[in-house]
Amino acid sequence: MTAAFVEDGQASDGHAWDYLLQTWRELDVPEGWRAEIDEGQIVLVPPPHAHHNGIAAKVRRRLYATLPEDLEIYQTLGIHVAPLGKLYVPDLVVMPGELIAAADPETSDPMDASEALLVVEITSKGNAREDRTKKYRAYARAGVPMYLLIDRFDTRGPMATLFTEPSEDGTYKHTDAVPFGKPLVVPPPFDVSLRTGEFPGPAAP
């Protein structure tokens, strides 16, 4: 993971945020990489492992089986966590398709994280801590109703955890965690059971 630092303040400052966002818009990011804004800096996230992509594909396939027609699943979609001045590019985001269709075609501005119904992050060795802590708190503060964390590097063994009922204090009130190999139910509007045993990579003992 590499970072481009900004010298004139944190992203929570209005001018610094405008500068960061404009820089983010203009970045020529290498194929497969993602650019995010966190702690007053632009961070470049390298392409993930093949197992990481394989898990994303399995989750996407299961969600599409029951997904309402007005919702879509997006990859490489930037979302703005306005309360914290952050911009993340989750592995998967579920959002109403009409919001994407209504976006300004002349700019590449991020979408508001509060409009997402589900955010999915799949940990890599280099970013597992951020997904478990920073992004967990950010998505809760943004009011994202469901945060699915798929953590291949959990100390307990590979785990899939669904956080629901976000709170303004940056926590989720409800947690449902299962080891790889056991199903994880994602409630309505998805109403689907994820088959974590199908995820590529090591299975829980």
Tab-separated table of C-alpha atoms in Angstrom:
chain	number	residue	atom	x	y	z
A	1	MET	CA	0.000	0.000	0.000
A	2	THR	CA	1.373	3.416	-0.928
A	3	ALA	CA	0.139	6.899	-0.060
A	4	ALA	CA	0.277	10.392	-1.540
A	5	PHE	CA	0.321	12.902	1.325
A	6	VAL	CA	-1.300	16.329	1.349
A	7	GLU	CA	0.597	19.048	3.200
A	8	ASP	CA	-2.152	21.620	3.770
A	9	GLY	CA	-4.366	19.865	6.303
A	10	GLN	CA	-6.708	16.990	6.921
A	11	ALA	CA	-9.609	15.947	4.725
A	12	SER	CA	-12.053	17.164	7.374
A	13	ASP	CA	-11.044	20.729	6.459
A	14	GLY	CA	-13.200	22.006	3.603
A	15	HIS	CA	-10.375	23.373	1.443
A	16	ALA	CA	-8.186	20.327	1.980
A	17	TRP	CA	-11.094	18.029	1.090
A	18	ASP	CA	-11.769	19.938	-2.128
A	19	TYR	CA	-8.095	19.636	-3.054
A	20	LEU	CA	-8.027	15.929	-2.247
A	21	LEU	CA	-11.201	15.248	-4.216
A	22	GLN	CA	-9.955	17.170	-7.250
A	23	THR	CA	-6.660	15.291	-7.116
A	24	TRP	CA	-8.542	11.989	-6.773
A	25	ARG	CA	-10.625	12.827	-9.856
A	26	GLU	CA	-7.527	13.506	-11.928
A	27	LEU	CA	-5.441	10.514	-10.850
A	28	ASP	CA	-4.310	8.108	-13.540
A	29	VAL	CA	-4.491	4.981	-11.403
A	30	PRO	CA	-2.811	1.825	-12.796
A	31	GLU	CA	-5.227	-0.862	-13.926
A	32	GLY	CA	-6.466	-2.945	-11.019
A	33	TRP	CA	-5.392	-0.418	-8.366
A	34	ARG	CA	-7.794	1.684	-6.284
A	35	ALA	CA	-7.371	5.207	-4.935
A	36	GLU	CA	-8.992	6.084	-1.603
A	37	ILE	CA	-8.972	9.148	0.658
A	38	ASP	CA	-8.279	8.546	4.328
A	39	GLU	CA	-6.689	10.605	7.124
A	40	GLY	CA	-6.013	13.559	4.847
A	41	GLN	CA	-4.162	11.596	2.208
A	42	ILE	CA	-4.751	9.704	-1.007
A	43	VAL	CA	-3.906	6.030	-0.614
A	44	LEU	CA	-3.269	3.694	-3.535
A	45	VAL	CA	-4.396	0.119	-2.893
A	46	PRO	CA	-2.707	-2.557	-5.074
A	47	PRO	CA	-4.611	-5.261	-6.975
A	48	PRO	CA	-5.818	-8.063	-4.676
A	49	HIS	CA	-4.966	-11.778	-4.676
A	50	ALA	CA	-6.899	-14.111	-6.971
A	51	HIS	CA	-8.659	-15.668	-3.946
A	52	HIS	CA	-9.876	-12.203	-3.004
A	53	ASN	CA	-11.439	-11.756	-6.429
A	54	GLY	CA	-12.863	-15.263	-6.293
A	55	ILE	CA	-14.699	-14.502	-3.050
A	56	ALA	CA	-16.092	-11.281	-4.510
A	57	ALA	CA	-17.392	-13.230	-7.508
A	58	LYS	CA	-19.106	-15.817	-5.260
A	59	VAL	CA	-20.774	-13.129	-3.140
A	60	ARG	CA	-21.924	-11.213	-6.196
A	61	ARG	CA	-23.421	-14.335	-7.777
A	62	ARG	CA	-25.383	-15.203	-4.633
A	63	LEU	CA	-26.677	-11.658	-4.162
A	64	TYR	CA	-27.842	-11.412	-7.773
A	65	ALA	CA	-30.009	-14.518	-7.285
A	66	THR	CA	-32.452	-12.559	-5.095
A	67	LEU	CA	-31.564	-8.920	-5.782
A	68	PRO	CA	-34.560	-6.592	-6.310
A	69	GLU	CA	-34.626	-5.082	-9.799
A	70	ASP	CA	-34.088	-1.537	-8.544
A	71	LEU	CA	-30.752	-2.447	-6.938
A	72	GLU	CA	-27.367	-3.072	-8.543
A	73	ILE	CA	-23.990	-4.400	-7.377
A	74	TYR	CA	-20.947	-2.255	-8.162
A	75	GLN	CA	-17.202	-2.797	-8.039
A	76	THR	CA	-14.628	0.020	-8.105
A	77	LEU	CA	-17.320	2.517	-7.047
A	78	GLY	CA	-16.051	5.340	-4.853
A	79	ILE	CA	-18.265	6.219	-1.895
A	80	HIS	CA	-17.928	9.358	0.242
A	81	VAL	CA	-18.231	9.034	4.013
A	82	ALA	CA	-19.255	12.658	4.551
A	83	PRO	CA	-19.192	12.761	8.398
A	84	LEU	CA	-15.512	11.783	8.391
A	85	GLY	CA	-14.203	13.259	5.134
A	86	LYS	CA	-13.221	9.861	3.755
A	87	LEU	CA	-13.584	8.212	0.368
A	88	TYR	CA	-13.404	4.446	0.055
A	89	VAL	CA	-13.690	2.045	-2.878
A	90	PRO	CA	-15.205	-1.134	-1.392
A	91	ASP	CA	-14.926	-4.531	-3.012
A	92	LEU	CA	-18.701	-4.514	-3.585
A	93	VAL	CA	-21.404	-1.911	-3.038
A	94	VAL	CA	-25.147	-2.429	-3.432
A	95	MET	CA	-26.985	0.774	-4.318
A	96	PRO	CA	-30.164	1.823	-6.142
A	97	GLY	CA	-29.462	1.860	-9.860
A	98	GLU	CA	-31.366	5.098	-10.340
A	99	LEU	CA	-28.786	6.978	-8.251
A	100	ILE	CA	-25.971	5.826	-10.513
A	101	ALA	CA	-27.998	6.686	-13.611
A	102	ALA	CA	-28.598	10.191	-12.256
A	103	ALA	CA	-24.897	10.870	-11.555
A	104	ASP	CA	-23.223	13.703	-13.477
A	105	PRO	CA	-21.660	12.133	-16.588
A	106	GLU	CA	-19.042	14.910	-16.772
A	107	THR	CA	-17.398	14.151	-13.416
A	108	SER	CA	-16.202	11.072	-11.552
A	109	ASP	CA	-17.423	12.158	-8.135
A	110	PRO	CA	-18.005	9.461	-5.510
A	111	MET	CA	-21.473	8.463	-4.409
A	112	ASP	CA	-22.748	9.209	-0.909
A	113	ALA	CA	-22.041	6.214	1.334
A	114	SER	CA	-25.335	6.808	3.158
A	115	GLU	CA	-27.173	5.723	-0.015
A	116	ALA	CA	-25.595	2.257	0.003
A	117	LEU	CA	-27.658	-0.671	1.271
A	118	LEU	CA	-24.739	-3.066	1.637
A	119	VAL	CA	-20.969	-2.633	1.582
A	120	VAL	CA	-18.656	-5.644	1.253
A	121	GLU	CA	-14.969	-5.606	2.167
A	122	ILE	CA	-12.695	-8.630	1.710
A	123	THR	CA	-9.474	-8.405	3.662
A	124	SER	CA	-5.996	-8.683	2.202
A	125	LYS	CA	-2.881	-9.096	4.341
A	126	GLY	CA	-1.999	-5.448	3.894
A	127	ASN	CA	-5.397	-3.930	4.722
A	128	ALA	CA	-7.115	-6.307	7.150
A	129	ARG	CA	-6.739	-3.948	10.111
A	130	GLU	CA	-8.264	-1.023	8.189
A	131	ASP	CA	-11.263	-3.121	7.138
A	132	ARG	CA	-11.827	-4.300	10.723
A	133	THR	CA	-11.477	-0.878	12.356
A	134	LYS	CA	-11.399	2.287	10.230
A	135	LYS	CA	-13.862	1.134	7.605
A	136	TYR	CA	-16.105	-0.541	10.169
A	137	ARG	CA	-16.428	2.772	12.045
A	138	ALA	CA	-16.752	4.823	8.859
A	139	TYR	CA	-19.560	2.756	7.374
A	140	ALA	CA	-21.416	2.792	10.688
A	141	ARG	CA	-21.069	6.597	10.943
A	142	ALA	CA	-22.320	6.930	7.357
A	143	GLY	CA	-25.412	4.898	8.246
A	144	VAL	CA	-24.720	2.003	5.878
A	145	PRO	CA	-27.325	-0.517	7.087
A	146	MET	CA	-25.234	-3.640	6.373
A	147	TYR	CA	-21.469	-4.108	6.359
A	148	LEU	CA	-20.215	-7.529	5.285
A	149	LEU	CA	-16.604	-8.198	6.296
A	150	ILE	CA	-15.021	-11.301	4.827
A	151	ASP	CA	-11.788	-11.801	6.730
A	152	ARG	CA	-9.479	-14.564	5.529
A	153	PHE	CA	-6.860	-13.483	8.082
A	154	ASP	CA	-8.929	-13.439	11.274
A	155	THR	CA	-6.930	-14.902	14.175
A	156	ARG	CA	-9.805	-17.330	14.808
A	157	GLY	CA	-9.563	-18.616	11.249
A	158	PRO	CA	-11.301	-17.341	8.085
A	159	MET	CA	-14.559	-15.611	9.090
A	160	ALA	CA	-17.500	-13.880	7.444
A	161	THR	CA	-19.212	-11.251	9.589
A	162	LEU	CA	-22.345	-9.247	8.881
A	163	PHE	CA	-22.726	-6.030	10.867
A	164	THR	CA	-26.189	-4.437	11.008
A	165	GLU	CA	-27.996	-1.622	12.848
A	166	PRO	CA	-25.445	1.206	12.497
A	167	SER	CA	-25.100	3.814	15.228
A	168	GLU	CA	-23.914	7.426	15.111
A	169	ASP	CA	-21.126	6.556	17.565
A	170	GLY	CA	-19.435	4.548	14.807
A	171	THR	CA	-20.466	1.046	15.843
A	172	TYR	CA	-22.956	-1.563	14.700
A	173	LYS	CA	-25.381	-2.856	17.308
A	174	HIS	CA	-25.739	-6.337	15.838
A	175	THR	CA	-23.034	-8.763	14.683
A	176	ASP	CA	-23.447	-12.161	13.037
A	177	ALA	CA	-20.132	-13.973	12.512
A	178	VAL	CA	-19.558	-17.441	11.060
A	179	PRO	CA	-16.408	-19.387	10.154
A	180	PHE	CA	-15.860	-20.354	6.537
A	181	GLY	CA	-17.891	-23.474	5.878
A	182	LYS	CA	-21.067	-22.292	7.613
A	183	PRO	CA	-23.845	-20.297	5.895
A	184	LEU	CA	-24.323	-16.606	6.628
A	185	VAL	CA	-27.810	-15.193	6.170
A	186	VAL	CA	-28.099	-11.716	4.668
A	187	PRO	CA	-31.564	-10.344	5.564
A	188	PRO	CA	-34.039	-8.478	3.315
A	189	PRO	CA	-33.983	-6.865	0.874
A	190	PHE	CA	-31.449	-9.568	-0.073
A	191	ASP	CA	-32.845	-12.519	1.847
A	192	VAL	CA	-30.041	-14.850	0.812
A	193	SER	CA	-27.706	-17.324	2.482
A	194	LEU	CA	-24.033	-16.994	1.562
A	195	ARG	CA	-22.283	-20.342	1.129
A	196	THR	CA	-18.980	-19.464	2.753
A	197	GLY	CA	-17.721	-23.001	2.201
A	198	GLU	CA	-17.484	-22.122	-1.495
A	199	PHE	CA	-15.057	-19.266	-0.875
A	200	PRO	CA	-11.580	-19.958	-2.265
A	201	GLY	CA	-8.767	-20.103	0.233
A	202	PRO	CA	-8.235	-21.994	3.492
A	203	ALA	CA	-11.325	-23.309	5.262
A	204	ALA	CA	-11.882	-22.976	8.980
A	205	PRO	CA	-10.879	-26.080	10.960
